[in-house]
Coordinates of C-alpha atoms in Angstrom, one line a residue:
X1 CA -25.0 15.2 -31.3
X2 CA -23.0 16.0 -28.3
X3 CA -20.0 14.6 -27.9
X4 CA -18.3 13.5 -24.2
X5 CA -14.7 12.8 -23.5
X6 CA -14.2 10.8 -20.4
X7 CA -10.5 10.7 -19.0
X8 CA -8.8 8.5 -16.6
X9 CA -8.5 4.6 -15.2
X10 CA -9.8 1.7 -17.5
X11 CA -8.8 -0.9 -15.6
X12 CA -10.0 -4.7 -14.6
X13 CA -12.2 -5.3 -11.9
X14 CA -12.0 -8.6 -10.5
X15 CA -15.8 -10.0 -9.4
X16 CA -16.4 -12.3 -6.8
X17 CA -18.1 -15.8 -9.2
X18 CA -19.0 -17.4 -5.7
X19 CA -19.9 -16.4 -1.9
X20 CA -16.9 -17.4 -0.7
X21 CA -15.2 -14.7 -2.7
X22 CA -12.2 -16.9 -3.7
X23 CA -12.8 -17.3 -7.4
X24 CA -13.2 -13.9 -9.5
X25 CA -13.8 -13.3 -13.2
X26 CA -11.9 -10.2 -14.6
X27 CA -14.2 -7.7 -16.0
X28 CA -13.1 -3.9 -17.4
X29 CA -14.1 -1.1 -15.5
X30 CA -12.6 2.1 -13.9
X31 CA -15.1 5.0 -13.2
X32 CA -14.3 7.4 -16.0
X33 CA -14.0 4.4 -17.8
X34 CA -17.8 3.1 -17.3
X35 CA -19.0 6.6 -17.8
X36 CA -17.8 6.8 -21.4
X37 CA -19.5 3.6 -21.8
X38 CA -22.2 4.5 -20.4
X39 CA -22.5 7.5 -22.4
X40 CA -22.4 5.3 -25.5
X41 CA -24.7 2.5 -24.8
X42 CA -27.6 5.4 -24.8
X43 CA -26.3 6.6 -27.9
X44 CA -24.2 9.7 -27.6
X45 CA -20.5 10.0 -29.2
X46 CA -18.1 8.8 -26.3
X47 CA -14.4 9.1 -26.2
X48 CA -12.0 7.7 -23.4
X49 CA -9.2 9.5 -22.9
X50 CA -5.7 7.9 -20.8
X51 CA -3.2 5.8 -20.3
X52 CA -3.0 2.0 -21.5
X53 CA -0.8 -0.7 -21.1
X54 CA 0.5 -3.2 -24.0
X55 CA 0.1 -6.7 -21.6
X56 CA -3.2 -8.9 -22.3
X57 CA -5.4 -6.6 -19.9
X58 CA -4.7 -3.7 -21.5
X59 CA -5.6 -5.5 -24.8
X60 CA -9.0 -6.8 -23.6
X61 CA -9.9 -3.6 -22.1
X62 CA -9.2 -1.7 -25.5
X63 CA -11.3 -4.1 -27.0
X64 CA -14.1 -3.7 -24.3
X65 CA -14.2 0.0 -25.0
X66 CA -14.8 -0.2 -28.7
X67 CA -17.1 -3.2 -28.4
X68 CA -19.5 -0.9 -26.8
X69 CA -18.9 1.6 -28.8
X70 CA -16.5 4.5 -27.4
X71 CA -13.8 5.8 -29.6
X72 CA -10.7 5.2 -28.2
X73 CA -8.4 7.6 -30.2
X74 CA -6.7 9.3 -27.8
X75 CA -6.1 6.4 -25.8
X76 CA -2.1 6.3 -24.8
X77 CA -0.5 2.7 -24.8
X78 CA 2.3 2.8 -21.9
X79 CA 4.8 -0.4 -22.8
X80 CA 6.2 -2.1 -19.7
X81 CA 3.5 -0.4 -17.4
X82 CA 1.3 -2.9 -15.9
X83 CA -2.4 -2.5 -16.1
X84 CA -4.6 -1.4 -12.8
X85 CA -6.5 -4.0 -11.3
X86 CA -9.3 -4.0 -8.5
X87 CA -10.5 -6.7 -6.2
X88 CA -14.5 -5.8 -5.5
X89 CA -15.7 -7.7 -2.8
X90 CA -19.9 -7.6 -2.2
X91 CA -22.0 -7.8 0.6
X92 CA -25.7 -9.0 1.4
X93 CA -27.0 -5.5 -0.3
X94 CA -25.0 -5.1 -2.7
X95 CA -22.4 -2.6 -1.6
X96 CA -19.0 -3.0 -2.4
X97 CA -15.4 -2.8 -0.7
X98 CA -12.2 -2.4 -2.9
X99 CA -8.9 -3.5 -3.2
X100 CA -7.0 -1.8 -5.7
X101 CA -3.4 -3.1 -7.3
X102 CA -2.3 0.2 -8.3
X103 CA 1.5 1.1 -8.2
X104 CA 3.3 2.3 -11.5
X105 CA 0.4 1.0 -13.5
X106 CA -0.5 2.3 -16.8
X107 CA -3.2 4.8 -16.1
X108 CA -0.8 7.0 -14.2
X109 CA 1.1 7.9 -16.9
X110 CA -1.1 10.4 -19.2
X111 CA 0.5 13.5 -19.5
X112 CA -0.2 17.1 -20.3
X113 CA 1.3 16.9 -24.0
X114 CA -1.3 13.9 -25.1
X115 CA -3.7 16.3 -23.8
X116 CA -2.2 19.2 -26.4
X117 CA -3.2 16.2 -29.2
X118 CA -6.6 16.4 -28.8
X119 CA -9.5 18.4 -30.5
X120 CA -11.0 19.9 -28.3
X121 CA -13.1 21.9 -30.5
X122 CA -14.9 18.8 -31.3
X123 CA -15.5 18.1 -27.9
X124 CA -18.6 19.1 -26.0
X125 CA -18.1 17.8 -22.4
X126 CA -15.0 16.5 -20.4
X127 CA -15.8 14.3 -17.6
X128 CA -13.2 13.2 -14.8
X129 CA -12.9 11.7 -11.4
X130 CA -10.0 12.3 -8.3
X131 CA -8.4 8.7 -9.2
X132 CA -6.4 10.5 -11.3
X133 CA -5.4 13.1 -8.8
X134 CA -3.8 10.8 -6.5
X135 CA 0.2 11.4 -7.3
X136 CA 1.7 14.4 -8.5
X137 CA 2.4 13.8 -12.1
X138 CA -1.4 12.4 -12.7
X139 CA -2.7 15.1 -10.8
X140 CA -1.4 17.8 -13.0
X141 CA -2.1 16.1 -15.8
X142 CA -5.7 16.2 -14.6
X143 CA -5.8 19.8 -13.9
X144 CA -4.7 20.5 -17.1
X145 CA -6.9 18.5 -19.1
X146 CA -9.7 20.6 -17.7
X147 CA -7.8 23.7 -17.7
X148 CA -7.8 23.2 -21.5
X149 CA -11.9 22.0 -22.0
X150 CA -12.5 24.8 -19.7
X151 CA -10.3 27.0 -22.2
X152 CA -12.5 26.2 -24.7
X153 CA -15.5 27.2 -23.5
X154 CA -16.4 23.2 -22.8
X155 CA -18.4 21.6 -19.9
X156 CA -16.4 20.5 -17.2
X157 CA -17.8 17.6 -15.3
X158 CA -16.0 16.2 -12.0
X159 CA -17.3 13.5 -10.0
X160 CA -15.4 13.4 -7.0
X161 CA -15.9 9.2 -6.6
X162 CA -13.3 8.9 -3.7
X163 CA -11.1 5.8 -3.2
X164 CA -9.3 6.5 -0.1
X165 CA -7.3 3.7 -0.5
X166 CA -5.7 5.1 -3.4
X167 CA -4.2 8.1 -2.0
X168 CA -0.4 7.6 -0.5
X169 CA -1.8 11.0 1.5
X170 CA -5.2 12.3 1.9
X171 CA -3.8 15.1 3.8
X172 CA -3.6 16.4 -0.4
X173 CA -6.5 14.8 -1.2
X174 CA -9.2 17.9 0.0
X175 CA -6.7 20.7 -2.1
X176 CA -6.4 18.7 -4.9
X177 CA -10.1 18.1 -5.4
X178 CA -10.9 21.6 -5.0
X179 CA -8.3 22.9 -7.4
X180 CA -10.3 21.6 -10.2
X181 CA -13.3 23.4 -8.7
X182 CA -12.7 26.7 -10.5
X183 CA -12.9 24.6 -14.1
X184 CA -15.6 22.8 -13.4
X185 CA -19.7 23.3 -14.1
X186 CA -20.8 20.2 -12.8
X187 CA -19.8 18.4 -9.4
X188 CA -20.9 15.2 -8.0
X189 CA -20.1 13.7 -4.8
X190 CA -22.0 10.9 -2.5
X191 CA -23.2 12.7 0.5
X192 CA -20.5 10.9 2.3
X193 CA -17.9 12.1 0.0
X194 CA -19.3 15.5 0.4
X195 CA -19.1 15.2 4.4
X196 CA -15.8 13.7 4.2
X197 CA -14.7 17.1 2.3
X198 CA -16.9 19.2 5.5
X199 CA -14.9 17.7 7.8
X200 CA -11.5 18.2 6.3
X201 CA -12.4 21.9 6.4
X202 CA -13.3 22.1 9.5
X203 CA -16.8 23.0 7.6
X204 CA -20.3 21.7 7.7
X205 CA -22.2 20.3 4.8
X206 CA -24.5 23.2 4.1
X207 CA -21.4 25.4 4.2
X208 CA -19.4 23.0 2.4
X209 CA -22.1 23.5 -0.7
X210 CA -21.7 26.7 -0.7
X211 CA -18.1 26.5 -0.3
X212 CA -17.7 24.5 -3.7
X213 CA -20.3 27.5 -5.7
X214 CA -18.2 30.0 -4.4
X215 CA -15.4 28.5 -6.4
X216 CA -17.0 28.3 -9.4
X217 CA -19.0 25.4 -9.6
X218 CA -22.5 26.0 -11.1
X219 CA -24.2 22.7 -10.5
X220 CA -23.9 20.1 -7.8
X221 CA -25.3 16.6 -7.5
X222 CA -25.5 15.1 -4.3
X223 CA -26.1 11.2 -4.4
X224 CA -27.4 9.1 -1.1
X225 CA -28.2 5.9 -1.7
X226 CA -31.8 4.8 -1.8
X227 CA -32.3 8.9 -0.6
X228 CA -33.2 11.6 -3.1
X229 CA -30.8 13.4 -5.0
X230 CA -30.1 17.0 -4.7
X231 CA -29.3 19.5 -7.1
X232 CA -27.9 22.6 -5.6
X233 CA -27.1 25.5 -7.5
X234 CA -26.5 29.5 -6.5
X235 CA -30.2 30.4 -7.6
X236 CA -32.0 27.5 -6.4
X237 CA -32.3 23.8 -4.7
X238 CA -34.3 20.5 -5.4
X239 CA -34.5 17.4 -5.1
X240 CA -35.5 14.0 -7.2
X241 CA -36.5 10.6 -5.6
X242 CA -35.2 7.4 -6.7
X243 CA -36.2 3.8 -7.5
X244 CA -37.0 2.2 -4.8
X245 CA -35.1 -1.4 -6.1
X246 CA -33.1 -4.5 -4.6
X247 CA -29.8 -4.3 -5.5
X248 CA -28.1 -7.0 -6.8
X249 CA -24.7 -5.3 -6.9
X250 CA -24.4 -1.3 -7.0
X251 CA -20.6 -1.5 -9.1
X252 CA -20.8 1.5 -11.6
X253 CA -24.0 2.8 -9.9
X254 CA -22.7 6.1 -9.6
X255 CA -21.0 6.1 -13.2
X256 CA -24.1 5.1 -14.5
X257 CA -25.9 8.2 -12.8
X258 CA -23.1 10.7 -14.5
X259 CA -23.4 9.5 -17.7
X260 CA -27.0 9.2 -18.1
X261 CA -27.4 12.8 -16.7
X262 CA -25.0 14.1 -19.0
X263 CA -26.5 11.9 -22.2
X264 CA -29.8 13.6 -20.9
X265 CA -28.3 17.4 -20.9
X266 CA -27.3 16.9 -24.8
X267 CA -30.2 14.5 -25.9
X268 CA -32.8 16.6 -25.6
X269 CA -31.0 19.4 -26.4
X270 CA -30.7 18.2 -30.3
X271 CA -34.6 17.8 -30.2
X272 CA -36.7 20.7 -28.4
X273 CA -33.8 23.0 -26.9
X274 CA -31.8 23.6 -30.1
X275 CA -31.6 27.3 -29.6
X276 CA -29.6 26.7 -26.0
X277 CA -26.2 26.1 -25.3
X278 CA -25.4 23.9 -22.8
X279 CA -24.4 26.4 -20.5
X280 CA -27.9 27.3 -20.5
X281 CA -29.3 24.1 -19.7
X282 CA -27.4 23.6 -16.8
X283 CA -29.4 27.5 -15.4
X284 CA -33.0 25.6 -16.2
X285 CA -34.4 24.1 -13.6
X286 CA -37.0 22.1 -15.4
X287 CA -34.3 20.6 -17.7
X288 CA -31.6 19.4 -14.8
X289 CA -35.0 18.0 -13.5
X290 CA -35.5 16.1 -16.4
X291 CA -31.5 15.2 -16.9
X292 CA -31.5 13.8 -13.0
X293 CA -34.8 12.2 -13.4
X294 CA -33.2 10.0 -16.6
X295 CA -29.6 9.5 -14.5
X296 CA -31.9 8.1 -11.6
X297 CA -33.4 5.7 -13.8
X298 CA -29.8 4.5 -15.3
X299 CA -28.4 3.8 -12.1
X300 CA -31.6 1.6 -11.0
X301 CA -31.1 -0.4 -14.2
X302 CA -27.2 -0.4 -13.3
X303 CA -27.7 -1.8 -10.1
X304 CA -30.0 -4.6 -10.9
X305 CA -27.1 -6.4 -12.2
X306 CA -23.4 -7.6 -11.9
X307 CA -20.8 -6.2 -13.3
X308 CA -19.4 -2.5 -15.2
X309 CA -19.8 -2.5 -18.8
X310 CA -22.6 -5.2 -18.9
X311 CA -25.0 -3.1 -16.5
X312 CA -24.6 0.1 -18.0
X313 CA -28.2 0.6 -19.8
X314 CA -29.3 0.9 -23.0
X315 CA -32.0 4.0 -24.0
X316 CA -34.5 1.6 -24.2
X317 CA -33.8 0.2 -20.7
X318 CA -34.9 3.5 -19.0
X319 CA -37.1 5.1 -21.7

């Protein structure tokens, strides 16, 4: 079975429980977070890496993580460090504004020595997000994290999952991102994100692509909305449809997408592919097909309720 290890924020998201948005219910979430979860709920062996706090948050979302099955091993509990917390406020379709409670909170304070305590020969795929690259400390941290799964010849996945709000300065935001492009195989963005990125460098999207495979990345997934997704690699391009659904709330969409893509790139690997390494799946076209077509299908499910955790699917939602 292959085995992910998601790194980053768990923290609460606060839901709106009425259209006024007055009243919320606290729900745990965070992007790398719902990912790990996600990757469990289908089945495969998840692991959440980062930094925890010791209040009553930190305790629920602990719990929240191993009720749905992710080890949480090389989790870090950070005394006196509050946990992170995230207004999510909805419109009419579903989309979703943020305010985030962020300063000196728990899941800032991973370093590069709990990253030294982890097997990484057991691992299979590291998966983070640029939440974690928003102050210097974190950032490194980040880096090295898949410096080291890089070092051991692991997949690297980054989804890019921008929270401008987060960053004290997005003049760094554009650098930092793209350091971690020369560890990483596989890079999603949201077509805005990705034009966001253009337009910091002066660049345009096409170019932009092309910019991010000529510094090492080997597959990228562009996500649009109720538009198809496109895979772009250096030997070839396509794209996949999507549901066509009525979203009820699109919270963990996106996380939902990542995880069931990379569940699909080591599911059927243990069943018809056993001969190829991951490496090589990612280089077949037919199977990143396949692996898209199955993360389409998560984040239809995902979006046809409320909530993180609790709309992550189940293999036999989208089987």
């Amino acid at each position: 079975m292959t085995v992910l290890l998601s790194f980053g924020e768990v923290l609460v998201d606060l839901l709106p429980t009425d259209i006024s948005g007055k009243s919320h219910q606290a729900i745990a979430g965070g992007a790398p977070a719902n990912v790990a979860v996600g990757y469990a709920k289908l089945g495969g062996k998840s692991y959440f890496a980062g930094g925890i706090s010791t209040d009553d948050y930190g305790a629920m979302l602990k719990q929240a993580l191993a009720n749905e099955g992710v080890v949480t091993d090389y989790l870090t509990q950070v005394p006196e460090a509050p946990t992170a917390t995230v207004v999510v406020n909805l419109d009419e379709h579903g989309e979703r504004t943020f305010e985030f409670n962020r300063q000196g909170t728990a899941d800032l304070c991973y370093s590069p020595r709990h990253f030294d305590a982890i097997p990484w020969q057991q691992m299979d795929i590291f998966h983070l997000c640029s939440n974690t690259f928003t102050e210097a400390s974190i950032f490194n941290a980040s880096l090295y994290g898949a410096f080291c799964a890089n070092s051991f010849n692991k997949i690297v996945s980054f989804d890019v999952n921008l929270r401008l709000s987060l960053w004290p300065d997005t003049a760094l935001l554009a650098e930092r991102v793209e350091q971690c492009f020369r560890y990483t195989q596989v890079l999603k963005m949201s077509r805005e994100e990705a034009e966001y990125l253009a337009l910091t460098r002066n660049k345009s999207f096409e170019d932009y692509l092309q910019f991010c495979l000529a510094h090492g990345v080997e597959v990228i997934l562009i996500t649009d909305g109720a538009n198809p997704v496109q895979c772009i690699t250096v030997n070839e391009r396509f794209s996949v449809p999507v549901p066509q659904i009525k979203a009820v709330d699109t919270t963990a969409a996106g996380d939902s997408f990542m995880a069931g893509f990379l569940f699909a790139l080591g599911f059927e690997l243990a069943f018809d592919l056993e001969h190829l390494t991951l490496k090589h799946r990612l280089a077949c076209q037919a199977q990143l097909r396949k692996a898209i077509e199955f993360a389409v299908r998560c984040g239809a499910v995902t979006c046809g309720q409320k909530g993180a955790f609790p709309a992550l699917p189940t293999l036999s939602q989208v089987s």
